[in-house]
Amino acid sequence: MNGLFPRPRKSLGQNFLTDHNIIRKILAVADLQPGDNILEIGPGRGAMTELLAEKVGNLLAVEFDRDLSAILREKYAGSVNVKIYEQDILKVDFKSLLNNQIYKVVANLPYNISTPVLFRFLEERKHFSRFVVMLQKEVGERLAAEPDCSEYGVLTVLFRQWFDVRHEFIVSPGCFFPSPKVDSVVISMTPLISSRVDVGNQALFERLVKSAFSMRRKTLWNCLKSSSIADLTMLKEALDSCSIDGKRRGETLDIYEFAMLSRALA
Ligand code: SAM
């Protein structure tokens, strides 16, 4: 125990923010308004929760750790604007939790599950107006990557389709207890009103993008051929009609080329 709190649990990605300047910077990026509905994921020991609670009219916080959520529930038992839920963010039913209201997410995410949490944001984006999240730097770089580099992948393309993503600032390990091994980054993401590109058929587009990155050292042609996304004649015709050379690697295609190829295949 550290005073009130149990020892940090590595299995739950518990690296607590101890630098209040960083918390204030995160809240500045979130551009909080008194009428905002805020969802905090993983409030932990509540350092960010406390500042959020002072600024917004409605704050929901979802914490998986039983001990920490019990401590926070007790602390906010009499609060009119803060509610603490002991739940797994990967399983939460957002529709009922958020009661059909639009929320902003503000979170220092548990790094061990940051990628599945991001994919949930992608699926559930209609419930949210903005996401301001801290992640390990490497995952943040994947979100904001440009084609033809090792960070560019499925996550990048699918997020670019549905979000404006901004790399805000880097946070060093010394700002946390215990210190993580890597740098962190704060990212903000605003869902677009509609897809950035016309992909024809969404399921086909997602299959195409996943197939193109399935074997990063192989050519686009080889990746798509083994994915059986289309028969070979059709595949060749689609690539030709888009003037995309099958000898390129998938990671060199930008989102507009993926969308064009998806439409051609559809
Ligand atoms: N927000 C706090 C801070 O900045 O000091 C804690 C951040 S810590 C990186 C991540 C928090 O997410 C921990 O409190 C952890 O217990 C919680 N957590 C881990 N897995 C979770 C899950 N599946 N659902 C909800 N919370 C989770």
Short mmCIF file of C-alpha atoms and ligand atoms in Angstrom, two decimals:
data_model
loop_
_atom_site.label_atom_id
_atom_site.label_comp_id
_atom_site.label_asym_id
_atom_site.label_seq_id
_atom_site.Cartn_x
_atom_site.Cartn_y
_atom_site.Cartn_z
CA MET A 1 0.00 0.00 0.00
CA ASN A 2 1.10 3.56 -0.70
CA GLY A 3 -0.92 5.45 1.92
CA LEU A 4 -4.52 4.86 0.91
CA PHE A 5 -3.76 2.98 -2.25
CA PRO A 6 -2.90 -0.64 -3.11
CA ARG A 7 0.37 -1.27 -4.95
CA PRO A 8 0.21 -0.54 -8.69
CA ARG A 9 -0.82 -3.56 -10.74
CA LYS A 10 1.34 -4.09 -13.79
CA SER A 11 -1.23 -6.47 -15.26
CA LEU A 12 -3.69 -3.55 -15.44
CA GLY A 13 -1.18 -1.18 -17.03
CA GLN A 14 -1.12 1.00 -13.92
CA ASN A 15 1.28 3.91 -14.41
CA PHE A 16 -0.22 6.82 -12.52
CA LEU A 17 0.35 10.41 -13.58
CA THR A 18 2.10 12.35 -10.86
CA ASP A 19 2.94 15.52 -12.80
CA HIS A 20 0.08 17.99 -12.42
CA ASN A 21 1.37 20.21 -15.21
CA ILE A 22 0.92 17.33 -17.64
CA ILE A 23 -2.63 16.77 -16.37
CA ARG A 24 -3.40 20.46 -16.91
CA LYS A 25 -1.95 20.27 -20.43
CA ILE A 26 -4.13 17.25 -21.24
CA LEU A 27 -7.22 19.09 -19.99
CA ALA A 28 -6.28 22.15 -22.07
CA VAL A 29 -6.17 19.97 -25.20
CA ALA A 30 -9.60 18.59 -24.25
CA ASP A 31 -10.92 22.18 -24.32
CA LEU A 32 -13.39 21.47 -21.52
CA GLN A 33 -16.66 23.35 -21.34
CA PRO A 34 -18.95 23.36 -18.28
CA GLY A 35 -21.68 21.56 -20.24
CA ASP A 36 -19.42 18.76 -21.47
CA ASN A 37 -20.13 15.11 -20.77
CA ILE A 38 -16.80 13.44 -20.06
CA LEU A 39 -15.88 9.77 -19.96
CA GLU A 40 -12.61 9.04 -18.20
CA ILE A 41 -11.20 5.58 -18.83
CA GLY A 42 -9.10 4.17 -16.00
CA PRO A 43 -9.19 6.98 -13.41
CA GLY A 44 -6.77 4.96 -11.25
CA ARG A 45 -5.88 6.97 -8.14
CA GLY A 46 -7.97 9.85 -9.42
CA ALA A 47 -5.36 12.55 -10.10
CA MET A 48 -6.96 13.57 -13.40
CA THR A 49 -10.48 12.83 -12.11
CA GLU A 50 -10.09 15.48 -9.45
CA LEU A 51 -9.27 18.26 -11.94
CA LEU A 52 -11.92 17.06 -14.39
CA ALA A 53 -14.56 17.07 -11.65
CA GLU A 54 -13.86 20.76 -10.96
CA LYS A 55 -14.45 21.71 -14.58
CA VAL A 56 -17.33 19.70 -15.98
CA GLY A 57 -20.97 19.11 -15.14
CA ASN A 58 -21.00 15.39 -15.86
CA LEU A 59 -18.09 13.01 -15.45
CA LEU A 60 -18.31 9.23 -15.75
CA ALA A 61 -15.22 7.23 -14.89
CA VAL A 62 -14.82 3.53 -15.70
CA GLU A 63 -12.20 1.70 -13.65
CA PHE A 64 -11.61 -2.06 -13.80
CA ASP A 65 -9.56 -2.32 -10.59
CA ARG A 66 -11.94 -3.25 -7.79
CA ASP A 67 -9.92 -1.63 -4.99
CA LEU A 68 -9.32 1.65 -6.83
CA SER A 69 -12.90 1.94 -8.00
CA ALA A 70 -14.10 1.34 -4.41
CA ILE A 71 -11.81 4.12 -3.12
CA LEU A 72 -13.03 6.53 -5.80
CA ARG A 73 -16.68 5.59 -5.28
CA GLU A 74 -16.34 6.42 -1.63
CA LYS A 75 -14.58 9.70 -2.39
CA TYR A 76 -17.30 10.80 -4.83
CA ALA A 77 -20.27 9.26 -2.99
CA GLY A 78 -21.85 12.67 -2.34
CA SER A 79 -20.89 14.20 -5.68
CA VAL A 80 -23.56 15.44 -8.05
CA ASN A 81 -21.39 15.45 -11.17
CA VAL A 82 -19.10 12.41 -10.80
CA LYS A 83 -20.03 8.74 -11.15
CA ILE A 84 -17.57 5.89 -10.85
CA TYR A 85 -18.26 2.53 -12.52
CA GLU A 86 -16.33 -0.66 -11.89
CA GLN A 87 -16.27 -2.15 -15.39
CA ASP A 88 -13.99 -3.37 -18.17
CA ILE A 89 -13.85 -0.71 -20.87
CA LEU A 90 -13.49 -3.41 -23.52
CA LYS A 91 -16.91 -4.82 -22.55
CA VAL A 92 -18.89 -1.73 -21.57
CA ASP A 93 -22.18 -1.22 -23.38
CA PHE A 94 -21.68 2.44 -24.36
CA LYS A 95 -25.26 2.93 -25.47
CA SER A 96 -26.66 2.28 -22.02
CA LEU A 97 -23.72 3.70 -20.05
CA LEU A 98 -23.83 7.02 -21.91
CA ASN A 99 -27.61 7.11 -22.06
CA ASN A 100 -27.63 8.30 -25.69
CA GLN A 101 -25.67 11.45 -24.86
CA ILE A 102 -22.53 12.51 -26.74
CA TYR A 103 -19.32 12.32 -24.67
CA LYS A 104 -15.71 13.41 -24.87
CA VAL A 105 -13.17 10.80 -23.79
CA VAL A 106 -10.23 11.95 -21.68
CA ALA A 107 -7.88 9.18 -20.60
CA ASN A 108 -4.44 8.02 -19.72
CA LEU A 109 -5.05 4.59 -21.22
CA PRO A 110 -3.78 1.30 -19.79
CA TYR A 111 -0.97 0.63 -22.27
CA ASN A 112 -1.37 -3.15 -22.25
CA ILE A 113 -4.79 -2.82 -23.91
CA SER A 114 -4.43 0.46 -25.80
CA THR A 115 -4.79 -1.09 -29.28
CA PRO A 116 -8.04 -2.99 -28.52
CA VAL A 117 -9.39 0.14 -26.80
CA LEU A 118 -8.60 2.17 -29.94
CA PHE A 119 -10.46 -0.36 -32.09
CA ARG A 120 -13.45 0.00 -29.74
CA PHE A 121 -13.31 3.79 -30.21
CA LEU A 122 -13.38 3.18 -33.94
CA GLU A 123 -16.48 0.96 -33.71
CA GLU A 124 -18.28 3.14 -31.18
CA ARG A 125 -17.26 6.55 -32.55
CA LYS A 126 -20.86 7.73 -32.98
CA HIS A 127 -21.13 8.19 -29.20
CA PHE A 128 -18.21 10.61 -29.01
CA SER A 129 -17.33 14.14 -30.13
CA ARG A 130 -13.63 14.01 -29.26
CA PHE A 131 -10.97 11.75 -27.76
CA VAL A 132 -7.93 13.04 -25.89
CA VAL A 133 -5.84 10.07 -24.86
CA MET A 134 -2.37 9.30 -23.65
CA LEU A 135 -0.74 6.23 -25.17
CA GLN A 136 2.71 4.72 -25.49
CA LYS A 137 4.58 6.76 -28.10
CA GLU A 138 4.92 3.86 -30.53
CA VAL A 139 1.13 3.36 -30.74
CA GLY A 140 0.58 7.11 -31.09
CA GLU A 141 3.03 7.15 -33.98
CA ARG A 142 1.08 4.36 -35.67
CA LEU A 143 -2.09 6.45 -35.47
CA ALA A 144 -0.50 9.50 -37.07
CA ALA A 145 1.91 7.77 -39.52
CA GLU A 146 2.37 8.56 -43.21
CA PRO A 147 2.63 5.85 -45.91
CA ASP A 148 5.87 4.00 -46.54
CA CYS A 149 7.15 3.76 -43.00
CA SER A 150 7.12 0.91 -40.51
CA GLU A 151 4.53 2.58 -38.22
CA TYR A 152 1.98 2.89 -41.04
CA GLY A 153 -0.55 0.04 -40.89
CA VAL A 154 -4.17 -1.08 -40.54
CA LEU A 155 -4.71 1.13 -37.47
CA THR A 156 -3.42 4.20 -39.35
CA VAL A 157 -5.60 3.70 -42.42
CA LEU A 158 -8.82 2.91 -40.52
CA PHE A 159 -8.36 5.87 -38.17
CA ARG A 160 -7.56 8.18 -41.08
CA GLN A 161 -10.82 7.11 -42.68
CA TRP A 162 -12.95 8.19 -39.75
CA PHE A 163 -10.93 10.71 -37.68
CA ASP A 164 -8.79 13.81 -37.73
CA VAL A 165 -5.84 12.67 -35.62
CA ARG A 166 -3.42 15.12 -34.00
CA HIS A 167 -0.18 14.37 -32.26
CA GLU A 168 -0.26 16.81 -29.29
CA PHE A 169 2.83 16.35 -27.06
CA ILE A 170 5.30 13.81 -25.70
CA VAL A 171 5.37 12.86 -22.02
CA SER A 172 8.51 11.39 -20.46
CA PRO A 173 8.52 8.33 -18.14
CA GLY A 174 9.45 10.49 -15.12
CA CYS A 175 5.93 12.00 -15.06
CA PHE A 176 4.44 8.68 -13.83
CA PHE A 177 4.58 6.36 -10.85
CA PRO A 178 5.81 3.74 -11.49
CA SER A 179 7.73 5.00 -14.56
CA PRO A 180 6.89 3.17 -17.79
CA LYS A 181 9.85 1.97 -19.89
CA VAL A 182 8.94 4.12 -22.88
CA ASP A 183 7.90 7.67 -23.74
CA SER A 184 4.20 8.44 -23.98
CA VAL A 185 2.28 10.74 -26.28
CA VAL A 186 -0.99 12.64 -26.00
CA ILE A 187 -3.15 12.29 -29.10
CA SER A 188 -6.41 14.02 -29.91
CA MET A 189 -8.91 12.55 -32.33
CA THR A 190 -12.05 14.11 -33.71
CA PRO A 191 -14.51 11.85 -35.52
CA LEU A 192 -15.41 13.04 -39.03
CA ILE A 193 -19.08 13.45 -39.96
CA SER A 194 -18.64 10.85 -42.68
CA SER A 195 -15.88 8.73 -44.15
CA ARG A 196 -12.91 10.72 -45.51
CA VAL A 197 -13.04 8.63 -48.68
CA ASP A 198 -15.66 6.75 -50.66
CA VAL A 199 -14.67 3.10 -50.16
CA GLY A 200 -17.61 1.48 -51.96
CA ASN A 201 -18.16 -1.33 -49.50
CA GLN A 202 -16.85 -0.89 -45.92
CA ALA A 203 -16.40 -4.60 -45.15
CA LEU A 204 -14.48 -5.13 -48.40
CA PHE A 205 -12.34 -2.04 -47.74
CA GLU A 206 -11.38 -3.33 -44.28
CA ARG A 207 -10.56 -6.76 -45.70
CA LEU A 208 -8.46 -5.16 -48.41
CA VAL A 209 -6.49 -3.02 -45.94
CA LYS A 210 -5.92 -5.95 -43.56
CA SER A 211 -4.82 -8.19 -46.45
CA ALA A 212 -2.45 -5.56 -47.85
CA PHE A 213 -0.61 -5.39 -44.51
CA SER A 214 -0.81 -9.12 -43.75
CA MET A 215 2.75 -9.88 -44.92
CA ARG A 216 4.68 -6.65 -44.79
CA ARG A 217 7.73 -7.89 -46.70
CA LYS A 218 5.67 -9.25 -49.61
CA THR A 219 4.31 -7.35 -52.58
CA LEU A 220 0.74 -6.09 -52.67
CA TRP A 221 -0.02 -8.64 -55.38
CA ASN A 222 1.20 -11.56 -53.24
CA CYS A 223 -0.66 -10.34 -50.17
CA LEU A 224 -3.94 -9.92 -52.06
CA LYS A 225 -3.50 -13.16 -54.00
CA SER A 226 -3.23 -15.19 -50.80
CA SER A 227 -6.14 -13.37 -49.17
CA SER A 228 -8.58 -14.64 -51.84
CA ILE A 229 -10.29 -11.24 -51.77
CA ALA A 230 -11.05 -11.62 -55.50
CA ASP A 231 -10.14 -14.01 -58.30
CA LEU A 232 -6.83 -13.28 -59.97
CA THR A 233 -8.22 -11.87 -63.23
CA MET A 234 -10.44 -9.47 -61.34
CA LEU A 235 -7.62 -8.52 -59.02
CA LYS A 236 -5.32 -7.73 -61.94
CA GLU A 237 -8.04 -5.71 -63.69
CA ALA A 238 -8.76 -3.73 -60.53
CA LEU A 239 -5.08 -2.91 -59.97
CA ASP A 240 -4.65 -1.92 -63.63
CA SER A 241 -7.74 0.26 -63.63
CA CYS A 242 -6.33 2.16 -60.63
CA SER A 243 -2.80 2.29 -62.11
CA ILE A 244 -1.48 0.64 -58.97
CA ASP A 245 1.56 -1.55 -59.54
CA GLY A 246 1.08 -4.92 -57.79
CA LYS A 247 4.83 -5.05 -57.16
CA ARG A 248 4.50 -2.24 -54.64
CA ARG A 249 4.22 -3.12 -50.98
CA GLY A 250 0.89 -2.50 -49.25
CA GLU A 251 2.40 0.04 -46.89
CA THR A 252 3.13 2.41 -49.80
CA LEU A 253 -0.57 2.93 -50.61
CA ASP A 254 -2.23 5.99 -49.16
CA ILE A 255 -5.88 5.96 -48.07
CA TYR A 256 -7.07 7.38 -51.41
CA GLU A 257 -5.41 4.52 -53.30
CA PHE A 258 -6.89 1.94 -50.91
CA ALA A 259 -10.31 3.51 -51.42
CA MET A 260 -9.95 3.54 -55.22
CA LEU A 261 -8.87 -0.12 -55.24
CA SER A 262 -11.72 -1.05 -52.91
CA ARG A 263 -14.24 0.61 -55.24
CA ALA A 264 -12.72 -1.16 -58.24
CA LEU A 265 -13.01 -4.53 -56.48
CA ALA A 266 -16.55 -3.81 -55.28
N1 SAM B 1 -5.85 7.94 -15.02
C1 SAM B 1 -4.88 7.50 -14.03
C2 SAM B 1 -3.69 8.41 -14.07
O1 SAM B 1 -3.48 9.03 -15.09
O2 SAM B 1 -2.95 8.46 -13.08
C3 SAM B 1 -4.47 6.04 -14.24
C4 SAM B 1 -3.95 5.68 -15.60
S1 SAM B 1 -3.28 4.06 -15.71
C5 SAM B 1 -2.20 4.26 -17.08
C6 SAM B 1 -4.58 3.12 -16.45
C7 SAM B 1 -5.78 2.83 -15.57
O3 SAM B 1 -6.70 2.03 -16.33
C8 SAM B 1 -5.48 2.07 -14.30
O4 SAM B 1 -6.11 2.68 -13.22
C9 SAM B 1 -6.08 0.67 -14.55
O5 SAM B 1 -6.50 0.01 -13.39
C10 SAM B 1 -7.22 0.99 -15.48
N2 SAM B 1 -7.61 -0.13 -16.34
C11 SAM B 1 -6.85 -1.16 -16.78
N3 SAM B 1 -7.56 -1.98 -17.57
C12 SAM B 1 -8.82 -1.45 -17.63
C13 SAM B 1 -10.02 -1.86 -18.29
N4 SAM B 1 -10.06 -2.96 -19.05
N5 SAM B 1 -11.13 -1.09 -18.13
C14 SAM B 1 -11.08 0.04 -17.36
N6 SAM B 1 -9.98 0.46 -16.71
C15 SAM B 1 -8.85 -0.27 -16.85
#
